[in-house]
Tab-separated table of C-alpha atoms in Angstrom:
chain	number	residue	atom	x	y	z
A	1	MET	CA	40.271	-24.385	29.044
A	2	THR	CA	41.190	-25.113	25.426
A	3	THR	CA	44.856	-24.652	24.680
A	4	PRO	CA	45.653	-22.467	21.676
A	5	HIS	CA	46.881	-23.997	18.438
A	6	PHE	CA	48.896	-22.152	15.819
A	7	PRO	CA	48.512	-23.755	12.388
A	8	LEU	CA	51.224	-23.586	9.761
A	9	LYS	CA	50.699	-20.319	7.892
A	10	ILE	CA	53.249	-19.827	5.166
A	11	ALA	CA	51.972	-17.194	2.765
A	12	GLY	CA	48.470	-18.645	2.841
A	13	LEU	CA	49.558	-22.293	2.751
A	14	SER	CA	47.292	-24.348	4.989
A	15	LYS	CA	48.079	-27.947	5.914
A	16	THR	CA	46.018	-30.418	7.876
A	17	ASP	CA	48.701	-33.100	8.152
A	18	ALA	CA	51.542	-31.114	9.731
A	19	SER	CA	53.269	-32.574	12.753
A	20	ARG	CA	52.605	-30.669	15.960
A	21	ALA	CA	54.928	-29.466	18.673
A	22	GLU	CA	53.539	-29.196	22.183
A	23	VAL	CA	54.592	-26.277	24.362
A	24	PHE	CA	54.740	-26.843	28.120
A	25	SER	CA	55.306	-24.584	31.108
A	26	PRO	CA	58.840	-25.104	32.473
A	27	PHE	CA	57.397	-24.589	35.977
A	28	ASN	CA	54.469	-27.004	36.245
A	29	GLU	CA	54.648	-28.816	32.895
A	30	GLN	CA	51.147	-27.655	31.993
A	31	LEU	CA	50.363	-27.867	28.269
A	32	LEU	CA	50.152	-24.276	27.044
A	33	GLY	CA	49.568	-24.731	23.342
A	34	THR	CA	50.514	-26.492	20.136
A	35	VAL	CA	52.245	-25.329	16.980
A	36	ASP	CA	52.364	-26.929	13.553
A	37	GLN	CA	55.902	-27.723	12.447
A	38	ALA	CA	57.416	-27.018	9.039
A	39	ASN	CA	59.314	-29.592	7.012
A	40	LYS	CA	61.780	-28.960	4.170
A	41	ALA	CA	59.003	-28.567	1.586
A	42	ASP	CA	57.277	-25.974	3.753
A	43	ILE	CA	60.566	-24.148	4.249
A	44	ASP	CA	61.165	-24.055	0.502
A	45	LYS	CA	57.666	-22.624	0.018
A	46	ALA	CA	58.347	-19.913	2.604
A	47	LEU	CA	61.681	-19.034	0.986
A	48	THR	CA	60.150	-18.929	-2.487
A	49	THR	CA	57.397	-16.620	-1.277
A	50	ALA	CA	59.808	-14.269	0.508
A	51	HIS	CA	62.325	-14.206	-2.332
A	52	SER	CA	59.635	-13.564	-4.949
A	53	LEU	CA	58.361	-10.587	-2.974
A	54	PHE	CA	61.831	-9.140	-2.740
A	55	LYS	CA	62.659	-9.653	-6.427
A	56	ASP	CA	59.469	-7.897	-7.565
A	57	ARG	CA	60.086	-4.263	-6.673
A	58	SER	CA	56.504	-3.376	-7.552
A	59	GLN	CA	55.458	-5.269	-4.423
A	60	TRP	CA	57.823	-3.482	-2.064
A	61	LEU	CA	56.140	-1.677	0.801
A	62	THR	CA	56.753	2.067	0.885
A	63	VAL	CA	58.204	3.761	3.938
A	64	VAL	CA	54.799	5.356	4.546
A	65	GLU	CA	53.146	1.935	4.531
A	66	ARG	CA	55.768	0.432	6.836
A	67	ILE	CA	55.425	3.253	9.355
A	68	ALA	CA	51.633	2.893	9.340
A	69	ILE	CA	51.877	-0.867	9.926
A	70	LEU	CA	54.347	-0.495	12.777
A	71	GLU	CA	52.343	2.300	14.402
A	72	LYS	CA	49.189	0.195	14.319
A	73	ALA	CA	51.124	-2.798	15.674
A	74	VAL	CA	52.301	-0.677	18.612
A	75	GLU	CA	48.731	0.249	19.480
A	76	MET	CA	47.637	-3.391	19.274
A	77	MET	CA	50.567	-4.507	21.427
A	78	LYS	CA	49.657	-1.922	24.044
A	79	ALA	CA	46.081	-3.224	24.088
A	80	GLU	CA	47.261	-6.824	24.513
A	81	ALA	CA	50.283	-6.122	26.708
A	82	ASP	CA	48.965	-7.820	29.840
A	83	SER	CA	48.017	-11.078	28.128
A	84	LEU	CA	51.252	-11.156	26.120
A	85	ALA	CA	53.307	-10.700	29.302
A	86	VAL	CA	51.437	-13.513	31.075
A	87	GLY	CA	51.907	-15.773	28.058
A	88	ALA	CA	55.635	-15.072	27.946
A	89	ALA	CA	55.960	-15.767	31.679
A	90	GLU	CA	54.099	-19.047	31.328
A	91	GLU	CA	56.123	-20.478	28.461
A	92	GLY	CA	59.541	-18.971	29.219
A	93	GLY	CA	59.535	-18.977	33.017
A	94	LYS	CA	60.620	-15.359	33.414
A	95	PRO	CA	58.725	-13.887	36.392
A	96	LEU	CA	55.689	-11.815	35.510
A	97	ILE	CA	57.184	-8.638	36.976
A	98	ASP	CA	60.080	-8.969	34.533
A	99	SER	CA	57.930	-10.180	31.623
A	100	GLN	CA	55.831	-7.034	31.994
A	101	VAL	CA	59.008	-4.959	31.716
A	102	GLU	CA	59.999	-7.004	28.668
A	103	MET	CA	56.633	-6.320	27.047
A	104	ASN	CA	57.130	-2.600	27.547
A	105	ARG	CA	60.569	-2.924	25.983
A	106	CYS	CA	59.052	-4.853	23.080
A	107	ILE	CA	56.695	-1.956	22.382
A	108	ASP	CA	59.537	0.536	22.750
A	109	SER	CA	61.646	-1.495	20.312
A	110	ILE	CA	58.980	-1.197	17.626
A	111	ARG	CA	58.744	2.534	18.345
A	112	ALA	CA	62.509	2.717	17.850
A	113	CYS	CA	62.063	1.110	14.419
A	114	ILE	CA	59.577	3.839	13.521
A	115	ASP	CA	61.961	6.509	14.785
A	116	GLY	CA	64.713	4.989	12.682
A	117	LEU	CA	62.611	5.343	9.543
A	118	ARG	CA	61.563	8.891	10.356
A	119	ASN	CA	65.135	10.054	10.918
A	120	ASP	CA	67.007	8.184	8.178
A	121	ALA	CA	67.919	10.861	5.633
A	122	PRO	CA	70.029	10.232	2.512
A	123	HIS	CA	73.613	11.459	2.660
A	124	THR	CA	76.191	12.375	0.072
A	125	ILE	CA	79.908	12.266	-0.672
A	126	PRO	CA	81.974	15.152	-2.031
A	127	MET	CA	82.137	15.817	-5.768
A	128	GLY	CA	83.578	18.715	-7.734
A	129	ILE	CA	86.907	18.522	-5.914
A	130	ASN	CA	89.096	17.345	-8.816
A	131	PRO	CA	88.792	17.336	-12.618
A	132	ALA	CA	87.206	13.878	-12.757
A	133	SER	CA	84.417	14.796	-10.346
A	134	GLN	CA	83.398	18.121	-11.925
A	135	HIS	CA	79.709	18.726	-12.686
A	136	ARG	CA	78.542	15.835	-10.520
A	137	LEU	CA	76.376	15.380	-7.422
A	138	THR	CA	75.757	12.233	-5.422
A	139	THR	CA	73.076	10.910	-3.157
A	140	ILE	CA	73.251	7.698	-1.191
A	141	ARG	CA	70.030	5.997	-0.213
A	142	LYS	CA	69.276	2.717	1.512
A	143	GLU	CA	67.449	-0.313	0.195
A	144	PRO	CA	66.460	-3.608	1.870
A	145	ILE	CA	69.191	-6.226	1.788
A	146	GLY	CA	66.842	-9.075	0.865
A	147	VAL	CA	65.322	-12.064	2.606
A	148	VAL	CA	66.065	-12.106	6.346
A	149	VAL	CA	66.036	-15.313	8.393
A	150	ALA	CA	65.808	-14.769	12.157
A	151	ILE	CA	66.627	-17.581	14.584
A	152	SER	CA	65.600	-16.567	18.084
A	153	ALA	CA	66.208	-17.644	21.681
A	154	PHE	CA	63.876	-18.542	24.550
A	155	ASN	CA	64.948	-16.086	27.228
A	156	HIS	CA	63.247	-12.952	25.867
A	157	PRO	CA	60.428	-14.409	23.748
A	158	LEU	CA	58.825	-11.015	23.100
A	159	ASN	CA	61.628	-8.474	22.857
A	160	LEU	CA	64.063	-10.641	20.888
A	161	ILE	CA	61.394	-11.104	18.224
A	162	ALA	CA	60.875	-7.342	18.213
A	163	HIS	CA	64.639	-6.839	17.768
A	164	GLN	CA	64.831	-9.258	14.851
A	165	VAL	CA	61.481	-8.917	13.082
A	166	GLY	CA	60.831	-5.214	13.770
A	167	PRO	CA	63.925	-3.973	11.894
A	168	ALA	CA	63.206	-6.350	8.999
A	169	ILE	CA	59.681	-4.959	8.598
A	170	ALA	CA	60.947	-1.406	9.026
A	171	THR	CA	63.638	-1.757	6.356
A	172	GLY	CA	61.350	-3.557	3.897
A	173	CYS	CA	62.913	-7.010	4.091
A	174	PRO	CA	60.763	-10.135	3.833
A	175	VAL	CA	61.502	-12.051	7.034
A	176	ILE	CA	61.170	-15.691	8.077
A	177	VAL	CA	61.404	-16.107	11.839
A	178	LYS	CA	62.019	-19.351	13.691
A	179	PRO	CA	61.413	-18.972	17.428
A	180	ALA	CA	62.959	-21.116	20.126
A	181	GLU	CA	61.264	-24.503	20.403
A	182	LYS	CA	60.492	-23.879	24.082
A	183	THR	CA	58.860	-20.463	23.578
A	184	PRO	CA	57.199	-20.242	20.152
A	185	LEU	CA	53.783	-19.025	21.301
A	186	SER	CA	54.874	-15.445	22.026
A	187	CYS	CA	56.479	-15.204	18.593
A	188	PHE	CA	53.372	-16.432	16.783
A	189	ARG	CA	51.205	-13.998	18.762
A	190	LEU	CA	53.422	-11.067	17.798
A	191	VAL	CA	53.500	-12.096	14.140
A	192	GLU	CA	49.690	-12.275	14.197
A	193	ILE	CA	49.641	-8.702	15.458
A	194	PHE	CA	51.874	-7.532	12.597
A	195	HIS	CA	49.551	-9.228	10.112
A	196	LYS	CA	46.443	-7.724	11.705
A	197	ALA	CA	48.179	-4.346	11.600
A	198	GLY	CA	48.263	-4.588	7.797
A	199	LEU	CA	51.498	-6.427	6.998
A	200	PRO	CA	50.860	-8.898	4.155
A	201	GLU	CA	51.510	-12.450	5.378
A	202	GLY	CA	54.335	-13.110	2.935
A	203	TRP	CA	56.425	-10.311	4.418
A	204	CYS	CA	56.672	-12.018	7.810
A	205	GLN	CA	56.395	-15.794	8.022
A	206	ALA	CA	56.833	-17.618	11.321
A	207	LEU	CA	57.653	-21.301	11.390
A	208	LEU	CA	58.862	-23.909	13.833
A	209	THR	CA	61.039	-26.489	12.102
A	210	GLU	CA	60.766	-30.242	12.643
A	211	SER	CA	64.502	-30.717	13.213
A	212	HIS	CA	67.879	-29.000	13.475
A	213	GLU	CA	68.613	-30.260	9.969
A	214	ASP	CA	65.540	-28.418	8.694
A	215	THR	CA	66.696	-25.249	10.425
A	216	GLU	CA	70.077	-25.576	8.732
A	217	HIS	CA	68.269	-26.067	5.416
A	218	LEU	CA	66.447	-22.766	5.997
A	219	VAL	CA	69.506	-20.788	7.059
A	220	THR	CA	71.902	-21.985	4.355
A	221	ASP	CA	69.659	-21.449	1.328
A	222	ASP	CA	71.260	-19.097	-1.186
A	223	ARG	CA	68.119	-16.943	-1.287
A	224	VAL	CA	68.848	-15.783	2.281
A	225	ALA	CA	70.537	-12.374	2.324
A	226	PHE	CA	70.887	-11.915	6.078
A	227	LEU	CA	70.870	-14.237	9.087
A	228	SER	CA	70.039	-12.879	12.530
A	229	PHE	CA	70.958	-15.551	15.076
A	230	ILE	CA	70.526	-15.423	18.854
A	231	GLY	CA	71.569	-18.559	20.710
A	232	SER	CA	74.503	-20.749	21.618
A	233	ALA	CA	77.988	-20.048	20.293
A	234	LYS	CA	78.392	-23.635	19.119
A	235	VAL	CA	75.317	-23.455	16.893
A	236	GLY	CA	75.862	-19.868	15.777
A	237	TRP	CA	79.421	-20.315	14.577
A	238	TYR	CA	78.501	-23.610	12.921
A	239	LEU	CA	75.650	-22.026	10.954
A	240	ARG	CA	77.880	-19.136	9.917
A	241	SER	CA	80.350	-21.617	8.465
A	242	LYS	CA	77.553	-23.075	6.312
A	243	LEU	CA	76.077	-19.852	4.940
A	244	ALA	CA	75.775	-19.421	1.191
A	245	PRO	CA	78.274	-17.025	-0.430
A	246	GLY	CA	77.081	-13.464	0.021
A	247	THR	CA	74.836	-14.102	3.009
A	248	ARG	CA	75.631	-11.655	5.779
A	249	CYS	CA	74.940	-12.355	9.436
A	250	ALA	CA	74.817	-11.107	12.989
A	251	LEU	CA	75.421	-13.544	15.855
A	252	GLU	CA	74.527	-12.969	19.495
A	253	HIS	CA	75.861	-15.621	21.854
A	254	GLY	CA	76.599	-15.814	25.564
A	255	GLY	CA	79.188	-14.407	27.910
A	256	VAL	CA	80.712	-15.086	31.318
A	257	ALA	CA	80.309	-11.525	32.477
A	258	PRO	CA	82.985	-10.146	34.828
A	259	VAL	CA	82.599	-7.453	37.476
A	260	ILE	CA	85.506	-5.799	39.285
A	261	VAL	CA	84.825	-4.214	42.667
A	262	THR	CA	87.579	-1.963	43.982
A	263	LYS	CA	88.375	-1.589	47.695
A	264	ASP	CA	86.725	1.834	47.901
A	265	ALA	CA	83.414	0.699	46.331
A	266	ASP	CA	80.114	1.373	48.074
A	267	ILE	CA	79.113	-2.209	48.873
A	268	GLU	CA	75.677	-1.355	50.207
A	269	ALA	CA	74.846	0.516	47.022
A	270	ALA	CA	76.251	-2.244	44.825
A	271	ILE	CA	74.365	-5.218	46.273
A	272	PRO	CA	70.883	-4.552	44.771
A	273	GLY	CA	72.303	-4.227	41.265
A	274	LEU	CA	74.618	-7.208	41.609
A	275	SER	CA	71.736	-9.313	42.920
A	276	LYS	CA	69.479	-8.289	40.047
A	277	GLY	CA	72.210	-8.811	37.460
A	278	SER	CA	73.059	-12.245	38.873
A	279	PHE	CA	69.585	-13.704	39.355
A	280	TYR	CA	67.369	-11.917	36.816
A	281	HIS	CA	65.487	-14.588	34.844
A	282	ALA	CA	67.294	-17.203	36.964
A	283	GLY	CA	70.580	-16.138	35.370
A	284	GLN	CA	69.411	-17.222	31.912
A	285	VAL	CA	70.643	-14.066	30.204
A	286	CYS	CA	73.710	-13.726	27.985
A	287	VAL	CA	75.148	-10.847	30.029
A	288	SER	CA	74.233	-12.060	33.537
A	289	VAL	CA	76.700	-11.244	36.291
A	290	GLN	CA	78.751	-14.422	36.780
A	291	ARG	CA	82.289	-13.543	37.968
A	292	ILE	CA	82.756	-10.858	40.629
A	293	TYR	CA	86.380	-9.976	41.395
A	294	ALA	CA	86.412	-8.019	44.675
A	295	HIS	CA	89.396	-6.574	46.540
A	296	ARG	CA	90.405	-8.946	49.303
A	297	SER	CA	89.666	-6.359	51.994
A	298	ILE	CA	85.958	-6.366	51.064
A	299	ALA	CA	85.448	-9.637	49.179
A	300	ARG	CA	84.081	-11.688	52.073
A	301	GLN	CA	81.772	-8.899	53.205
A	302	LEU	CA	80.445	-8.377	49.684
A	303	ALA	CA	79.914	-12.111	49.120
A	304	GLU	CA	78.039	-12.540	52.394
A	305	LYS	CA	75.805	-9.528	51.754
A	306	LEU	CA	75.079	-10.812	48.251
A	307	ALA	CA	74.214	-14.209	49.709
A	308	GLU	CA	71.830	-12.583	52.200
A	309	ALA	CA	70.127	-10.751	49.335
A	310	ALA	CA	69.898	-13.995	47.361
A	311	LYS	CA	68.255	-15.795	50.283
A	312	GLN	CA	65.498	-13.170	50.367
A	313	LEU	CA	64.485	-13.688	46.739
A	314	LYS	CA	61.107	-15.318	46.138
A	315	VAL	CA	61.597	-18.381	43.931
A	316	GLY	CA	58.660	-20.116	42.294
A	317	ASP	CA	55.703	-19.730	39.952
A	318	PRO	CA	56.630	-17.191	37.263
A	319	VAL	CA	53.024	-16.044	36.881
A	320	SER	CA	52.786	-15.106	40.553
A	321	ALA	CA	53.063	-11.347	41.068
A	322	ASP	CA	55.623	-11.656	43.872
A	323	THR	CA	57.981	-14.195	42.254
A	324	GLU	CA	61.454	-12.830	41.585
A	325	VAL	CA	63.231	-15.950	40.282
A	326	GLY	CA	61.444	-18.481	38.117
A	327	PRO	CA	62.302	-21.940	36.790
A	328	ILE	CA	65.112	-23.162	34.563
A	329	ILE	CA	63.881	-23.626	30.990
A	330	LYS	CA	64.324	-27.421	30.950
A	331	LYS	CA	65.221	-30.297	33.259
A	332	SER	CA	68.486	-31.171	31.550
A	333	GLU	CA	69.762	-27.618	32.106
A	334	LEU	CA	68.768	-27.770	35.771
A	335	THR	CA	70.792	-30.968	36.156
A	336	ARG	CA	73.794	-29.461	34.386
A	337	ILE	CA	73.765	-26.347	36.583
A	338	ASP	CA	73.608	-28.473	39.726
A	339	ASP	CA	76.461	-30.674	38.486
A	340	TRP	CA	78.661	-27.632	37.814
A	341	VAL	CA	77.962	-26.139	41.238
A	342	LYS	CA	78.691	-29.399	43.038
A	343	GLU	CA	81.883	-29.839	41.023
A	344	ALA	CA	83.049	-26.377	42.130
A	345	ILE	CA	82.244	-27.124	45.773
A	346	ARG	CA	84.150	-30.393	45.668
A	347	ALA	CA	87.113	-28.506	44.202
A	348	GLY	CA	87.167	-26.008	47.083
A	349	ALA	CA	84.522	-23.339	46.426
A	350	GLU	CA	82.603	-22.225	49.508
A	351	CYS	CA	78.842	-22.236	49.000
A	352	LEU	CA	77.396	-19.261	50.890
A	353	CYS	CA	73.803	-19.925	49.827
A	354	GLY	CA	71.789	-22.070	47.447
A	355	GLY	CA	73.645	-24.866	45.754
A	356	LYS	CA	70.611	-27.086	45.290
A	357	ALA	CA	67.759	-27.857	42.954
A	358	LEU	CA	64.263	-26.994	44.146
A	359	ALA	CA	60.811	-28.211	43.203
A	360	ASP	CA	59.182	-27.311	39.872
A	361	ASN	CA	62.430	-27.107	37.913
A	362	CYS	CA	63.767	-24.203	39.980
A	363	TYR	CA	67.287	-23.718	41.310
A	364	ALA	CA	68.127	-21.882	44.505
A	365	PRO	CA	69.979	-18.584	43.910
A	366	THR	CA	73.589	-19.526	44.602
A	367	VAL	CA	76.650	-17.562	45.704
A	368	LEU	CA	80.006	-19.349	45.543
A	369	PHE	CA	83.120	-17.910	47.172
A	370	ASN	CA	86.448	-18.346	45.406
A	371	PRO	CA	85.841	-21.283	43.035
A	372	PRO	CA	88.993	-22.638	41.332
A	373	ALA	CA	90.126	-20.920	38.165
A	374	ASN	CA	89.542	-24.115	36.174
A	375	ALA	CA	86.042	-24.883	37.497
A	376	LYS	CA	83.265	-24.856	34.899
A	377	VAL	CA	81.444	-22.129	36.840
A	378	THR	CA	84.527	-19.966	36.242
A	379	THR	CA	85.411	-20.860	32.664
A	380	SER	CA	82.011	-21.372	31.016
A	381	GLU	CA	78.652	-19.655	30.932
A	382	VAL	CA	76.515	-21.134	33.717
A	383	PHE	CA	73.246	-19.702	32.349
A	384	GLY	CA	71.648	-20.248	35.721
A	385	PRO	CA	71.200	-18.415	39.051
A	386	VAL	CA	74.831	-18.848	40.108
A	387	VAL	CA	77.356	-16.090	40.832
A	388	ASN	CA	80.981	-16.394	41.957
A	389	VAL	CA	83.001	-14.002	44.108
A	390	TYR	CA	86.816	-14.073	43.903
A	391	PRO	CA	89.150	-12.050	46.159
A	392	PHE	CA	92.070	-10.206	44.572
A	393	ASP	CA	95.025	-8.207	45.893
A	394	ASP	CA	96.068	-6.303	42.792
A	395	VAL	CA	93.644	-4.899	40.229
A	396	ASP	CA	95.814	-5.979	37.308
A	397	GLU	CA	95.594	-9.533	38.640
A	398	ALA	CA	91.791	-9.211	38.605
A	399	LEU	CA	91.836	-7.771	35.089
A	400	ALA	CA	93.974	-10.651	33.843
A	401	ALA	CA	91.483	-13.150	35.280
A	402	ALA	CA	88.493	-11.230	33.932
A	403	ASN	CA	90.032	-11.135	30.441
A	404	SER	CA	91.311	-14.711	30.442
A	405	LEU	CA	88.365	-16.368	28.685
A	406	PRO	CA	87.530	-16.540	24.970
A	407	PHE	CA	84.259	-14.694	25.643
A	408	ALA	CA	83.695	-10.947	25.826
A	409	PHE	CA	80.414	-9.096	26.018
A	410	GLN	CA	79.381	-6.633	28.714
A	411	ALA	CA	81.334	-6.049	31.935
A	412	SER	CA	81.244	-3.672	34.868
A	413	VAL	CA	83.265	-2.017	37.599
A	414	TYR	CA	82.124	-0.686	40.967
A	415	SER	CA	84.199	2.105	42.488
A	416	ARG	CA	83.802	5.499	44.148
A	417	GLU	CA	87.131	6.632	42.693
A	418	LEU	CA	86.862	7.934	39.116
A	419	ASN	CA	90.455	7.225	38.135
A	420	ALA	CA	90.230	3.643	39.392
A	421	ALA	CA	86.927	3.083	37.598
A	422	MET	CA	88.250	4.479	34.323
A	423	TYR	CA	91.454	2.450	34.585
A	424	VAL	CA	89.432	-0.768	34.900
A	425	ALA	CA	86.957	0.234	32.188
A	426	ASP	CA	89.827	0.927	29.822
A	427	LYS	CA	91.500	-2.439	30.464
A	428	LEU	CA	88.480	-4.787	30.413
A	429	ASP	CA	87.854	-6.873	27.292
A	430	ALA	CA	84.228	-5.908	26.605
A	431	SER	CA	82.011	-4.167	24.093
A	432	ALA	CA	80.442	-2.165	26.931
A	433	VAL	CA	81.575	-1.457	30.490
A	434	MET	CA	79.115	-0.245	33.114
A	435	ILE	CA	80.408	1.860	35.985
A	436	ASN	CA	78.491	1.284	39.230
A	437	GLU	CA	75.896	-0.736	37.325
A	438	HIS	CA	75.488	-4.468	36.727
A	439	THR	CA	76.523	-6.156	33.482
A	440	ALA	CA	72.972	-6.913	32.303
A	441	PHE	CA	72.021	-3.263	31.869
A	442	ARG	CA	70.557	-2.562	28.445
A	443	VAL	CA	68.269	-0.168	26.628
A	444	ASP	CA	67.075	-1.138	23.179
A	445	TRP	CA	68.663	1.627	21.139
A	446	MET	CA	72.187	1.140	22.463
A	447	PRO	CA	74.782	-1.081	20.736
A	448	PHE	CA	74.826	-4.639	22.062
A	449	ALA	CA	77.712	-6.714	20.786
A	450	GLY	CA	79.375	-9.976	21.698
A	451	LEU	CA	83.093	-10.115	20.959
A	452	LYS	CA	85.406	-13.098	20.379
A	453	HIS	CA	83.330	-16.286	20.899
A	454	SER	CA	80.402	-14.206	22.184
A	455	GLY	CA	79.181	-13.027	18.822
A	456	LEU	CA	79.588	-11.131	15.585
A	457	GLY	CA	78.196	-7.746	14.622
A	458	THR	CA	76.202	-5.310	16.697
A	459	GLY	CA	72.663	-5.629	17.963
A	460	GLY	CA	70.312	-2.853	19.014
A	461	ILE	CA	67.459	-1.528	16.877
A	462	PRO	CA	69.322	1.132	14.832
A	463	TYR	CA	72.329	-1.132	14.308
A	464	THR	CA	70.210	-4.054	13.148
A	465	MET	CA	68.315	-1.784	10.770
A	466	GLU	CA	71.667	-0.711	9.336
A	467	ASP	CA	72.672	-4.366	8.870
A	468	MET	CA	69.444	-5.150	7.017
A	469	GLN	CA	70.000	-2.473	4.389
A	470	VAL	CA	72.462	-1.808	1.598
A	471	GLU	CA	73.552	1.591	0.377
A	472	LYS	CA	73.020	2.587	-3.230
A	473	MET	CA	74.914	5.589	-4.556
A	474	ILE	CA	73.430	7.596	-7.400
A	475	VAL	CA	75.775	9.928	-9.308
A	476	MET	CA	74.135	12.750	-11.236
A	477	THR	CA	76.069	14.420	-14.044
A	478	SER	CA	75.061	17.737	-15.584
A	479	LYS	CA	76.913	20.660	-17.091
A	480	GLY	CA	74.471	22.784	-15.092
A	481	ILE	CA	76.051	21.622	-11.843
A	482	SER	CA	78.727	24.125	-10.923
A	483	ALA	CA	82.173	22.976	-9.821
């Protein structure tokens, strides 16, 4: 079977001499496709095209046109949902059952963009309340902020693109999207759908850069009005420090998500959610459950039940319908995860299950009991199928440990006692706290925000649309306007 190739398409530019990136399955290393790469000259062409569109208001797409494009894109995505889900599972390693859910979320995210346009009415501010404001009315309307650059991550190759590109199209911003180097095929397929749905090519240009230096060249250009970045904290904060004056940004990094389980919690009810939150996409999610602080009276029982659940998970080929945990995205990450786990075990952690690399770049779902406070699995984001359980005697002790790191994203508490649950929720450092739900819970219209080292700004479709617009106030003066 011929593997697909995505040529460089920057506003109609066609090159025959572009270097090509090969995309392989992280599971069996099968070649899945090739993508032309963009150099600095190509990037400059893409930026010039996008900036020219934005500067010429006669070329702006009306709200009616944008809604029509997005509605048609939704219908096309629905028609191609099965093949898009399989493609995402192949290149990203997320099991098919979860990639199918992601595809449904991707469609729902674009619907949310349409809803945002349909419900975004102008607002006003008071006038006529002092002598200076007599005979005046105001209206405040929104306009696109300008050229958007979106740098995406591998772990949700469909829905992250929808969250970054969908709002840009909806708000009328020309967007240049650079997908993760390991999962570009899903991005290019989605961008093709937007184009086929009627979006002129210059309004959404997808490119895979030849180097990190080229990516920096793209991001730091002074024609960029807004950067949407999803990826590592190290890279995100570095790029923010290099942005041109006036460029705004939103950063979504990782976390080391804490869970506190009180002594009265329903352990049996908690285990399915904790297992899903710990091992979903092999733990390669920014809000995966990583640190579970359980009251000493139940900690061992909870850890052993979680280990039993982990042992039952089917690990293997992500395209198989019964696989629940797929591969790690690349070999070097698999090695790092294994090194961190072994380091924790040597330092005194008890390995209740897993703790070893498997064939085909997979890692066994791992439960560690009481790793040291200074172990890497405690202090840093594992980004693998590894969860730690720590016993505590006093809830404030658990809260201090949960809040001790320079990361804060989503957290959770399990308890059958409302006052205890609310006490913990109030004290946790987090942008969202789930009660009797795992930390990776998310719907696409809710706010999603990393705090401290974990990010900047707020994700979620309506919040991203807000970021990609500026407000313009118009003041009308007339003696016919009564005070």
